[in-house]
Amino acid sequence: MPVAVVILAAGQGSRMKSDLPKVLHKVAHAPLLVHAMRAAQSIEADRIVVVTGHGGAAVAKAATDYDENALIVTQEEQLGTAHAVKQARDVLADFDGDVVVLYGDTPFIREETLQDILSARQSGAGIVVLGFEAAEPAKYGRLVLNAEGGLERIVEAKDASPEQLAITLCNSGVICADRATMFDLIEAVDNKNKSEEYYLTDLVGLARSKGLPCAAITCPEAETLGVNSRVDLAAAEATFQTRARLEAMENGTTLPAPETVHFAYDTYVGRDVVIEQNVVFGPDVTVESGAHIRAFSHLEGCHVSEAAVIGPYARLRPGAEIGGGAKVGNFVEVKAALVGTGAKINHLSYVGDAEIGQDANIGAGTITCNYDGVFKHKTIIGARAFIGSNTALVAPVTIGDDAMTASGSVVTQDAGDGDLAIARAKQVNKTGLALRLMNKLRAAKAAQSKDK
Ligand code: UD1
Ligand code: CA
């Protein structure tokens, strides 16, 4: 059965106290909205519709940046959740399948849970609602079940009787129905309630009055966690990280101190990788099997191949492509550079806009001078080349295979295969001059203190 997902993201989120629309606040480097979109992708949604309102242009951009096929509709006034979903009616008019409604500020709905909802639909429920047992049901809509355990109606807290308020099974907001059922019933929703809003939750009562069976399925409360404040955002980040660390370990990654490692939403880590203490991942990082990321390293937009060793205290920036078995050591920064298989950059270096050949050795303190203040230039270093410590490579420059640079060189010209480039002042030794100079200075100091 084809599935369309409608993500509600029109609310302002005033409790965030922010100029940024709520759904654009980030968890693990991705906007909340993107987390909801990823949930939609996890069930291979054929269409994703994002309902925007507050900060609409920015929200629309974030949605289409992430998925160019996302459909954007606008809810000019926020008149309630049913009114929000109604905005998707036209873009789904020709859609034949199920429609799942998610919230843009609820990032943790798992694929398995969404599959359970779709299965419940397949088993004959006209409408399926995702519920949870709330620790504090306070403000949530309550799921009213009938004697057979079917879902009879949803009552918003504001409109509930004391008896209904005693129900702890609450509405997560996730709801699923066939496209025609969803939009036909929405037409019948009115706003005659305490909030004067068009409640999406009214669909259940309307469906039941037409004899359509409805079902509630449940998930843990943590999964339905919504973000309304900065405190919620921090809690959501913690929830994400806990889940990501567990997943990494379950997939064969060793984390000696899991609570100190921070993943991004899209970090990919292969088997038998070790990630030591206090490693931080920005977006778009892939670490292949057997690699070792040592303590206090920061990685973003990079690819680490099998058995490479990174850090401690290394920084891999976007475009760093580290070859198999290569080593990037302490206080080394690599940006937009290919580091060949088995190459070593062990200490205190900056390598940017470069290609480092296989098994090359980059000495301590080597710097690629890639920027002239306006343009970026490239440094190419051949296979097995040996770059002496404290070499400044003034790009554009090419060092050949098996070539060397003398330590302390400022290299401004290309060096051919097997050449040795020496670009530093020649050393001169003055016999005994150091001692004579020191004696002279000490005598001058002695004369000075006598005068006082
Ligand atoms: C809603 C549910 C409630 C459920 C709770 C779970 C209704 C009537 N109530 O209540 O049963 O327990 O969520 O959190 O559906 N939104 C729009 N446009 C609107 C209104 C809302 O896009 O006109 C979006 C909001 O940005 C938000 C989501 O829909 O992401 C839910 O809206 P909210 O106002 O938070 O609903 P609640 O009153 O919390
Ligand atoms: Ca809410």
Short mmCIF file of C-alpha atoms in Angstrom, two decimals, residues 278-434:
data_model
loop_
_atom_site.label_atom_id
_atom_site.label_comp_id
_atom_site.label_asym_id
_atom_site.label_seq_id
_atom_site.Cartn_x
_atom_site.Cartn_y
_atom_site.Cartn_z
CA ASN A 278 35.25 12.60 24.04
CA VAL A 279 35.08 12.13 20.30
CA VAL A 280 32.61 14.47 18.56
CA PHE A 281 31.03 13.83 15.16
CA GLY A 282 29.62 16.62 13.02
CA PRO A 283 27.40 15.78 10.06
CA ASP A 284 28.33 13.49 7.19
CA VAL A 285 31.02 11.24 8.62
CA THR A 286 31.75 7.67 7.57
CA VAL A 287 34.19 5.54 9.52
CA GLU A 288 35.05 2.20 7.94
CA SER A 289 35.70 -1.09 9.69
CA GLY A 290 38.63 -1.44 12.02
CA ALA A 291 39.44 2.25 12.20
CA HIS A 292 40.46 3.69 15.55
CA ILE A 293 39.31 7.17 16.53
CA ARG A 294 41.35 8.20 19.52
CA ALA A 295 40.32 10.52 22.32
CA PHE A 296 39.29 14.17 21.86
CA SER A 297 39.06 14.09 18.08
CA HIS A 298 36.53 16.13 16.09
CA LEU A 299 35.29 14.85 12.73
CA GLU A 300 32.86 16.33 10.22
CA GLY A 301 32.17 15.81 6.52
CA CYS A 302 34.90 13.21 6.21
CA HIS A 303 35.57 9.60 5.34
CA VAL A 304 37.94 7.43 7.35
CA SER A 305 38.92 4.18 5.60
CA GLU A 306 39.61 0.79 7.11
CA ALA A 307 42.13 0.53 9.91
CA ALA A 308 43.12 4.19 9.82
CA VAL A 309 44.09 5.74 13.16
CA ILE A 310 42.87 9.24 13.95
CA GLY A 311 43.99 11.31 16.92
CA PRO A 312 44.19 11.73 19.82
CA TYR A 313 43.27 15.41 19.38
CA ALA A 314 42.85 15.33 15.61
CA ARG A 315 40.49 17.46 13.58
CA LEU A 316 39.04 16.19 10.31
CA ARG A 317 37.11 18.85 8.44
CA PRO A 318 34.83 18.57 5.40
CA GLY A 319 36.42 16.83 2.46
CA ALA A 320 39.03 14.95 4.48
CA GLU A 321 39.34 11.53 2.85
CA ILE A 322 41.64 9.33 4.91
CA GLY A 323 42.98 6.20 3.21
CA GLY A 324 43.23 2.72 4.65
CA GLY A 325 45.72 2.34 7.48
CA ALA A 326 46.70 6.01 7.31
CA LYS A 327 47.59 7.86 10.51
CA VAL A 328 46.50 11.35 11.49
CA GLY A 329 47.98 12.20 14.84
CA ASN A 330 47.70 14.79 17.58
CA PHE A 331 46.98 18.42 16.73
CA VAL A 332 46.66 17.69 13.04
CA GLU A 333 43.94 19.41 11.01
CA VAL A 334 42.96 17.99 7.63
CA LYS A 335 40.54 19.73 5.27
CA ALA A 336 39.55 18.90 1.67
CA ALA A 337 42.46 16.54 1.33
CA LEU A 338 43.01 12.99 0.18
CA VAL A 339 45.41 11.21 2.47
CA GLY A 340 46.71 8.10 0.70
CA THR A 341 46.76 4.56 2.02
CA GLY A 342 49.31 4.14 4.77
CA ALA A 343 50.35 7.81 4.76
CA LYS A 344 51.31 9.37 8.09
CA ILE A 345 50.70 12.88 9.38
CA ASN A 346 51.56 12.30 12.97
CA HIS A 347 52.07 15.64 14.67
CA LEU A 348 51.04 19.30 14.64
CA SER A 349 50.17 19.88 10.98
CA TYR A 350 47.68 21.63 8.76
CA VAL A 351 46.88 19.83 5.51
CA GLY A 352 44.26 21.57 3.39
CA ASP A 353 43.35 21.35 -0.32
CA ALA A 354 45.89 18.60 -0.82
CA GLU A 355 46.57 15.12 -2.12
CA ILE A 356 49.00 13.06 -0.10
CA GLY A 357 50.35 9.97 -1.87
CA GLN A 358 50.34 6.46 -0.54
CA ASP A 359 52.81 5.81 2.31
CA ALA A 360 54.03 9.41 2.31
CA ASN A 361 55.34 10.72 5.62
CA ILE A 362 54.49 14.26 6.60
CA GLY A 363 56.88 15.57 9.26
CA ALA A 364 55.86 17.37 12.43
CA GLY A 365 54.72 20.94 11.95
CA THR A 366 54.22 20.71 8.19
CA ILE A 367 51.79 23.30 6.87
CA THR A 368 50.13 23.57 3.47
CA CYS A 369 49.90 27.29 2.78
CA ASN A 370 46.78 26.89 0.69
CA TYR A 371 45.25 30.35 0.90
CA ASP A 372 46.64 33.54 -0.56
CA GLY A 373 43.95 35.71 0.99
CA VAL A 374 41.67 35.39 -2.05
CA PHE A 375 42.15 32.00 -3.72
CA LYS A 376 42.72 28.49 -2.41
CA HIS A 377 45.52 26.50 -4.05
CA LYS A 378 46.40 22.84 -4.15
CA THR A 379 49.34 20.89 -2.78
CA ILE A 380 50.15 17.50 -4.30
CA ILE A 381 52.55 15.15 -2.58
CA GLY A 382 53.65 11.93 -4.27
CA ALA A 383 53.72 8.37 -3.02
CA ARG A 384 56.39 7.59 -0.40
CA ALA A 385 57.46 11.24 -0.30
CA PHE A 386 59.09 12.39 2.94
CA ILE A 387 58.23 15.92 3.99
CA GLY A 388 60.74 17.18 6.56
CA SER A 389 59.51 18.63 9.81
CA ASN A 390 58.31 22.21 9.74
CA THR A 391 58.03 22.41 5.97
CA ALA A 392 55.79 25.17 4.65
CA LEU A 393 54.35 24.06 1.30
CA VAL A 394 53.31 27.21 -0.51
CA ALA A 395 50.56 26.08 -2.86
CA PRO A 396 50.13 25.51 -5.72
CA VAL A 397 53.02 23.12 -5.43
CA THR A 398 53.76 19.49 -6.31
CA ILE A 399 56.26 17.19 -4.62
CA GLY A 400 57.04 14.07 -6.65
CA ASP A 401 56.97 10.40 -5.71
CA ASP A 402 59.85 9.37 -3.41
CA ALA A 403 60.89 13.03 -3.10
CA MET A 404 61.98 14.72 0.13
CA THR A 405 61.94 18.21 1.54
CA ALA A 406 64.54 19.36 4.01
CA SER A 407 63.06 20.25 7.37
CA GLY A 408 62.34 23.92 7.85
CA SER A 409 61.96 24.48 4.11
CA VAL A 410 59.59 27.00 2.63
CA VAL A 411 58.77 25.18 -0.58
CA THR A 412 57.57 27.41 -3.40
CA GLN A 413 58.65 25.35 -6.42
CA ASP A 414 57.73 21.86 -7.57
CA ALA A 415 60.12 19.03 -6.74
CA GLY A 416 60.39 16.11 -9.18
CA ASP A 417 60.19 12.39 -8.43
CA GLY A 418 63.05 11.36 -6.17
CA ASP A 419 64.33 14.94 -5.72
CA LEU A 420 65.36 16.56 -2.46
CA ALA A 421 64.10 20.12 -2.10
CA ILE A 422 66.11 22.32 0.26
CA ALA A 423 64.64 25.77 0.71
CA ARG A 424 66.19 27.28 3.79
CA ALA A 425 69.20 29.43 4.64
CA LYS A 426 72.48 27.56 4.60
CA GLN A 427 74.06 26.96 8.01
CA VAL A 428 77.37 28.72 8.85
CA ASN A 429 79.42 27.78 11.95
CA LYS A 430 81.72 30.47 13.52
CA THR A 431 84.37 28.70 15.56
CA GLY A 432 84.23 29.64 19.28
CA LEU A 433 82.09 32.71 18.64
CA ALA A 434 79.31 31.67 21.03
#
